[in-house]
């Protein structure tokens, strides 16, 4: 489960990484929430969900003790990420955007002000 948790973070960083490494967790969580959520409340909850996952990811990467409850949260998060990937690969426009790093960054930047 630990390796799955770390692998998920690699997927997230590939798809939703910001232009810089500063505030990486915040920016990835924000980009995912903006991409996935519809209303402000939903985006806020998604942002918190991703941030919570990243705190678990940090423990895994840095060799800290991870509680069983935290490990049990990885499979639902994995499903959440699979749903995002399915959304991307089911839309020709999104496939094109996410296959081009520059277009992906422009797309995520455009979402900043929506």
N, CA and C of each residue as an Amber inpcrd file, in Angstrom:
protein
   342
   0.8300000  -1.1940000   0.0000000   0.0000000   0.0000000   0.0000000
   0.8760000   1.2600000   0.0000000   2.0190000   1.1590000   0.6750000
   2.9110000   2.3160000   0.7350000   3.3980000   2.7250000  -0.6590000
   3.7840000   1.7360000  -1.4700000   4.2590000   2.0510000  -2.8240000
   3.1440000   2.6120000  -3.6990000   1.9340000   2.1240000  -3.5090000
   0.7940000   2.6750000  -4.2450000   0.6060000   4.1360000  -3.8790000
   0.6990000   4.4310000  -2.5920000   0.5530000   5.8140000  -2.1310000
   1.5810000   6.7410000  -2.7450000   2.8100000   6.2810000  -2.8190000
   3.8760000   7.0960000  -3.4140000   3.6550000   7.2320000  -4.9240000
   3.2490000   6.1480000  -5.5660000   3.0090000   6.1830000  -7.0180000
   1.8980000   7.1600000  -7.3820000   0.8720000   7.2220000  -6.5520000
  -0.2160000   8.1720000  -6.8070000   0.3280000   9.5930000  -6.8430000
   1.2460000   9.9030000  -5.9380000   1.7850000  11.2680000  -5.9080000
   2.5690000  11.5750000  -7.1810000   3.2200000  10.5750000  -7.7510000
   3.9400000  10.7840000  -9.0100000   2.9520000  11.1330000 -10.1260000
   1.8290000  10.4220000 -10.1600000   0.7950000  10.7100000 -11.1610000
   0.2690000  12.1310000 -10.9820000  -0.0250000  12.4930000  -9.7340000
  -0.5430000  13.8390000  -9.4580000   0.4340000  14.9120000  -9.9000000
   1.6970000  14.6990000  -9.6000000   2.6970000  15.7100000  -9.9410000
   2.9050000  15.7850000 -11.4450000   2.7460000  14.6740000 -12.1450000
   2.8600000  14.6840000 -13.6030000   1.7190000  15.4570000 -14.2390000
   0.5090000  15.2470000 -13.7450000  -0.6650000  15.8730000 -14.3480000
  -0.9340000  17.2930000 -13.8580000  -0.6580000  17.5670000 -12.5880000
  -1.1190000  18.8250000 -11.9910000  -0.0160000  19.6530000 -11.3440000
   1.2290000  19.3880000 -11.7120000   2.3130000  20.1580000 -11.1090000
   2.2690000  21.6060000 -11.5680000   2.7120000  22.4890000 -10.7060000
   2.7580000  23.9260000 -11.0380000   3.9940000  24.2440000 -11.8610000
   4.1810000  25.5150000 -12.1070000   5.3340000  25.9650000 -12.8800000
   6.6180000  25.9800000 -12.0560000   6.4870000  25.9420000 -10.7390000
   7.6680000  25.9680000  -9.8780000   7.4740000  24.9650000  -8.7550000
   8.5390000  24.7340000  -7.9980000   8.4670000  23.7860000  -6.8910000
   8.0580000  24.4330000  -5.5760000   7.8440000  25.7290000  -5.5570000
   7.4250000  26.3660000  -4.3190000   5.9540000  26.0680000  -4.0640000
   5.6340000  25.7910000  -2.8500000   4.2550000  25.4770000  -2.4480000
   3.6650000  24.3570000  -3.3000000   4.4620000  23.3340000  -3.5540000
   4.0600000  22.2510000  -4.4480000   2.7430000  21.6060000  -4.0290000
   2.6120000  21.2420000  -2.7720000   1.3960000  20.5740000  -2.3000000
   0.1820000  21.4800000  -2.4790000   0.3210000  22.7370000  -2.0940000
  -0.7900000  23.6850000  -2.2360000  -1.2120000  23.8050000  -3.6960000
  -0.2250000  23.9710000  -4.5790000  -0.5480000  24.1850000  -5.9870000
  -1.1680000  22.9490000  -6.6450000  -0.6670000  21.7680000  -6.3140000
  -1.2530000  20.5460000  -6.8660000  -2.6750000  20.3880000  -6.3470000
  -2.8700000  20.5810000  -5.0520000  -4.2180000  20.4620000  -4.4680000
  -5.1630000  21.4750000  -5.1020000  -4.6920000  22.6860000  -5.2910000
  -5.5180000  23.7230000  -5.9030000  -5.8590000  23.3640000  -7.3500000
  -4.8660000  22.9070000  -8.1130000  -5.1050000  22.5610000  -9.5180000
  -6.0920000  21.4060000  -9.6510000  -5.9780000  20.4030000  -8.7980000
  -6.9070000  19.2730000  -8.8450000  -8.3110000  19.7310000  -8.4700000
  -8.4040000  20.5240000  -7.4140000  -9.7200000  21.0210000  -6.9870000
 -10.3640000  21.8750000  -8.0740000  -9.5790000  22.7090000  -8.7240000
 -10.1080000  23.5570000  -9.7980000 -10.5260000  22.7410000 -11.0050000
  -9.7710000  21.7000000 -11.3110000 -10.0700000  20.8580000 -12.4660000
 -11.3050000  19.9840000 -12.2140000 -11.4320000  19.4970000 -11.0050000
 -12.4550000  18.5010000 -10.6930000 -13.7420000  19.1010000 -10.1420000
 -13.6110000  20.0980000  -9.2700000 -14.7770000  20.6460000  -8.5880000
 -15.5820000  21.5930000  -9.4430000 -16.8520000  21.7140000  -9.0850000
 -17.7540000  22.6220000  -9.8040000 -18.0070000  23.8940000  -8.9970000
 -18.5040000  23.7400000  -7.8100000 -18.8470000  24.8780000  -6.9520000
 -17.7440000  25.1120000  -5.9240000 -17.7500000  26.2970000  -5.3290000
 -16.7170000  26.6820000  -4.3680000 -16.5980000  25.6790000  -3.2240000
 -17.7140000  25.2510000  -2.6540000 -17.6900000  24.3190000  -1.5290000
 -17.0470000  22.9890000  -1.9230000 -17.4140000  22.4860000  -3.0960000
 -16.8350000  21.2320000  -3.5700000 -15.3300000  21.3860000  -3.7970000
 -14.9280000  22.4950000  -4.3900000 -13.5010000  22.7400000  -4.6180000
 -12.7420000  22.8200000  -3.3010000 -13.3430000  23.4490000  -2.3070000
 -12.7130000  23.5620000  -0.9900000 -12.5090000  22.1830000  -0.3730000
 -13.5270000  21.3320000  -0.4540000 -13.4360000  19.9770000   0.0990000
 -12.3900000  19.1440000  -0.6490000 -12.3600000  19.2670000  -1.9650000
 -11.3700000  18.5380000  -2.7510000  -9.9590000  19.0110000  -2.4290000
  -9.7990000  20.2940000  -2.2550000  -8.4970000  20.8560000  -1.8890000
  -8.0200000  20.2460000  -0.5640000  -8.9010000  20.2080000   0.4180000
  -8.5510000  19.6300000   1.7270000  -8.2310000  18.1390000   1.6070000
  -9.0020000  17.4380000   0.7770000  -8.8070000  16.0010000   0.5690000
  -7.4150000  15.7190000   0.0030000  -7.0210000  16.4830000  -0.9990000
  -5.7080000  16.2890000  -1.6140000  -4.6020000  16.6790000  -0.6340000
  -4.7860000  17.7600000   0.0940000  -3.7890000  18.1720000   1.0910000
  -3.6120000  17.0830000   2.1560000  -4.7070000  16.4920000   2.5870000
  -4.6410000  15.4160000   3.5810000  -3.8600000  14.2260000   3.0160000
  -4.1380000  13.8770000   1.7630000  -3.3980000  12.7960000   1.1340000
  -1.9070000  13.1290000   1.0930000  -1.5730000  14.3520000   0.7610000
  -0.1620000  14.7300000   0.6620000   0.5490000  14.6780000   2.0090000
  -0.1730000  14.8550000   3.0970000   0.4700000  14.6970000   4.4050000
   0.8060000  13.2220000   4.6390000  -0.0420000  12.3210000   4.1610000
   0.2440000  10.8850000   4.2500000   1.4090000  10.5390000   3.3360000
   1.3830000  11.0670000   2.1280000   2.4720000  10.8510000   1.1790000
   3.8060000  11.2870000   1.7600000   3.8150000  12.4200000   2.4290000
   5.0390000  12.9250000   3.0370000   5.5710000  11.9430000   4.0900000
   4.6770000  11.4150000   4.9020000   5.0970000  10.4240000   5.9000000
   5.6910000   9.1930000   5.2220000   5.0640000   8.7280000   4.1530000
   5.5540000   7.5530000   3.4370000   6.9420000   7.7970000   2.8560000
   7.1040000   8.9270000   2.2070000   8.3680000   9.2450000   1.5430000
   9.4990000   9.4370000   2.5500000   9.1900000  10.0290000   3.6920000
  10.2220000  10.3600000   4.6730000  10.3760000   9.3110000   5.7650000
   9.6940000   8.1690000   5.6050000   9.8820000   7.0530000   6.5220000
   9.2560000   7.2300000   7.8960000   8.2950000   8.1110000   8.0010000
   7.6140000   8.2940000   9.2800000   6.5610000   7.2040000   9.4600000
   6.1030000   7.0550000  10.6860000   5.0620000   6.0800000  10.9810000
   3.7360000   6.5300000  10.3760000   3.1040000   5.6190000   9.6570000
   1.8160000   5.8960000   9.0370000   0.7770000   5.0230000   9.7390000
  -0.2740000   5.6460000  10.2250000  -1.3300000   4.9220000  10.9220000
  -2.1060000   4.0600000   9.9320000  -2.7030000   2.9940000  10.4500000
  -3.4940000   2.1030000   9.6020000  -4.6510000   2.8640000   8.9500000
  -5.2620000   3.7700000   9.6930000  -6.3510000   4.5970000   9.1570000
  -5.8820000   5.3910000   7.9370000  -4.6610000   5.9010000   8.0050000
  -4.1140000   6.6620000   6.8810000  -3.8580000   5.7450000   5.6870000
  -3.3060000   4.5650000   5.9450000  -3.0870000   3.6100000   4.8540000
  -4.4100000   3.1960000   4.2180000  -5.4430000   3.0590000   5.0290000
  -6.7600000   2.6760000   4.5150000  -7.3870000   3.7650000   3.6490000
  -6.8890000   4.9810000   3.7550000  -7.4300000   6.0610000   2.9270000
  -6.8240000   6.0630000   1.5200000  -5.7890000   5.2720000   1.3020000
  -5.1330000   5.2490000  -0.0110000  -6.0250000   4.6430000  -1.0970000
  -6.6840000   3.5010000  -0.8940000  -7.5310000   2.9680000  -1.9780000
  -8.6400000   3.9190000  -2.4490000  -9.3870000   4.5960000  -1.5470000
 -10.3780000   5.5450000  -2.0640000  -9.7340000   6.7180000  -2.8160000
  -8.5700000   7.1370000  -2.3640000  -7.8790000   8.2190000  -3.0560000
  -7.4180000   7.7370000  -4.4290000  -6.9640000   6.4920000  -4.4940000
  -6.5640000   5.8950000  -5.7680000  -7.7430000   5.9160000  -6.7480000
  -8.9330000   5.5560000  -6.2830000 -10.1220000   5.5890000  -7.1250000
 -10.4080000   7.0150000  -7.5940000 -10.2740000   7.9790000  -6.6970000
 -10.4660000   9.3930000  -7.0330000  -9.5370000   9.7910000  -8.1820000
  -8.2790000   9.3930000  -8.1050000  -7.3060000   9.7350000  -9.1400000
  -7.6300000   8.9820000 -10.4390000  -8.0650000   7.7380000 -10.3290000
  -8.4740000   6.9910000 -11.5310000  -9.6280000   7.6810000 -12.2370000
 -10.5630000   8.2250000 -11.4610000 -11.6840000   8.9620000 -12.0590000
 -11.1940000  10.2020000 -12.8090000 -10.1940000  10.8680000 -12.2570000
  -9.6210000  12.0360000 -12.9360000  -8.9390000  11.6120000 -14.2310000
  -8.1680000  10.5320000 -14.1700000  -7.4920000  10.0380000 -15.3740000
  -8.5150000   9.6350000 -16.4230000  -9.5790000   8.9680000 -16.0100000
 -10.6440000   8.5740000 -16.9430000 -11.2830000   9.8050000 -17.5890000
 -11.4800000  10.8520000 -16.8030000 -12.0320000  12.0960000 -17.3450000
 -11.1110000  12.6510000 -18.4350000  -9.8270000  12.6010000 -18.1880000
  -8.8610000  13.1340000 -19.1620000  -8.8210000  12.2770000 -20.4230000
  -8.7190000  10.9670000 -20.2610000  -8.5550000  10.1130000 -21.4450000
  -9.8560000   9.8940000 -22.2140000 -10.9710000  10.3150000 -21.6240000
 -12.2610000  10.2000000 -22.3100000 -12.5950000  11.4290000 -23.1400000
 -11.7310000  12.4230000 -23.1190000 -11.9870000  13.6800000 -23.8120000
 -10.7850000  13.9930000 -24.7040000 -11.0000000  13.9720000 -26.0070000
  -9.9010000  14.2020000 -26.9550000  -9.1880000  15.5310000 -26.7000000
  -9.9460000  16.5620000 -26.3700000  -9.3390000  17.8700000 -26.1050000
  -8.4240000  17.7990000 -24.8840000  -8.9000000  17.1610000 -23.8140000
  -8.0850000  17.0530000 -22.6010000  -6.8460000  16.1940000 -22.8250000
  -6.9840000  15.1290000 -23.6140000  -5.8050000  14.3090000 -23.9360000
  -4.7480000  15.1820000 -24.6070000  -5.1800000  15.9710000 -25.5570000
  -4.2740000  16.8620000 -26.2870000  -3.6160000  17.8640000 -25.3240000
  -4.3990000  18.4400000 -24.4250000  -3.8780000  19.4240000 -23.4630000
  -2.8750000  18.7810000 -22.5160000  -3.2130000  17.6330000 -21.9470000
  -2.3510000  17.0130000 -20.9520000  -1.1430000  16.3000000 -21.5600000
  -1.1400000  16.0890000 -22.8680000   0.0200000  15.5150000 -23.5500000
   1.0630000  16.5610000 -23.9060000   0.7320000  17.8080000 -23.7860000
   1.6470000  18.9040000 -24.1160000   1.8720000  19.7340000 -22.8580000
   3.0830000  19.7110000 -22.3510000   3.3790000  20.3660000 -21.0740000
   3.0160000  21.8460000 -21.0860000   3.3110000  22.5410000 -22.1690000
   3.0100000  23.9710000 -22.2520000   1.5010000  24.2040000 -22.2540000
   0.7740000  23.4110000 -23.0170000  -0.6880000  23.5530000 -23.0630000
  -1.3150000  23.1990000 -21.7170000  -0.7660000  22.1890000 -21.0400000
  -1.2600000  21.8110000 -19.7180000  -1.0840000  22.9590000 -18.7390000
   0.0750000  23.5840000 -18.7560000   0.3290000  24.7100000 -17.8480000
  -0.6060000  25.8840000 -18.1660000  -0.8060000  26.1710000 -19.4550000
  -1.7300000  27.2430000 -19.8430000  -3.1600000  26.9150000 -19.4000000
  -3.5620000  25.6650000 -19.5830000  -4.8980000  25.2160000 -19.1880000
  -5.0940000  25.3920000 -17.6820000  -4.1130000  24.9730000 -16.8960000
  -4.2200000  25.1120000 -15.4390000  -4.1850000  26.5790000 -15.0200000
  -3.3900000  27.3860000 -15.7110000  -3.3670000  28.8270000 -15.4080000
  -4.7160000  29.4710000 -15.6850000  -5.3550000  29.0790000 -16.7740000
  -6.6700000  29.6150000 -17.1100000  -7.6810000  29.2900000 -16.0130000
  -7.5470000  28.1370000 -15.3910000  -8.4650000  27.7340000 -14.3220000
  -8.2850000  28.5660000 -13.0520000  -7.1300000  29.2200000 -12.9120000
  -6.8740000  30.0370000 -11.7180000  -7.9130000  31.1410000 -11.5320000
  -8.4210000  31.6630000 -12.6220000  -9.2860000  32.8300000 -12.5480000
 -10.7260000  32.5360000 -12.9440000 -11.1180000  31.2730000 -12.8760000
 -12.5080000  30.9110000 -13.1740000 -13.3220000  30.8820000 -11.9000000
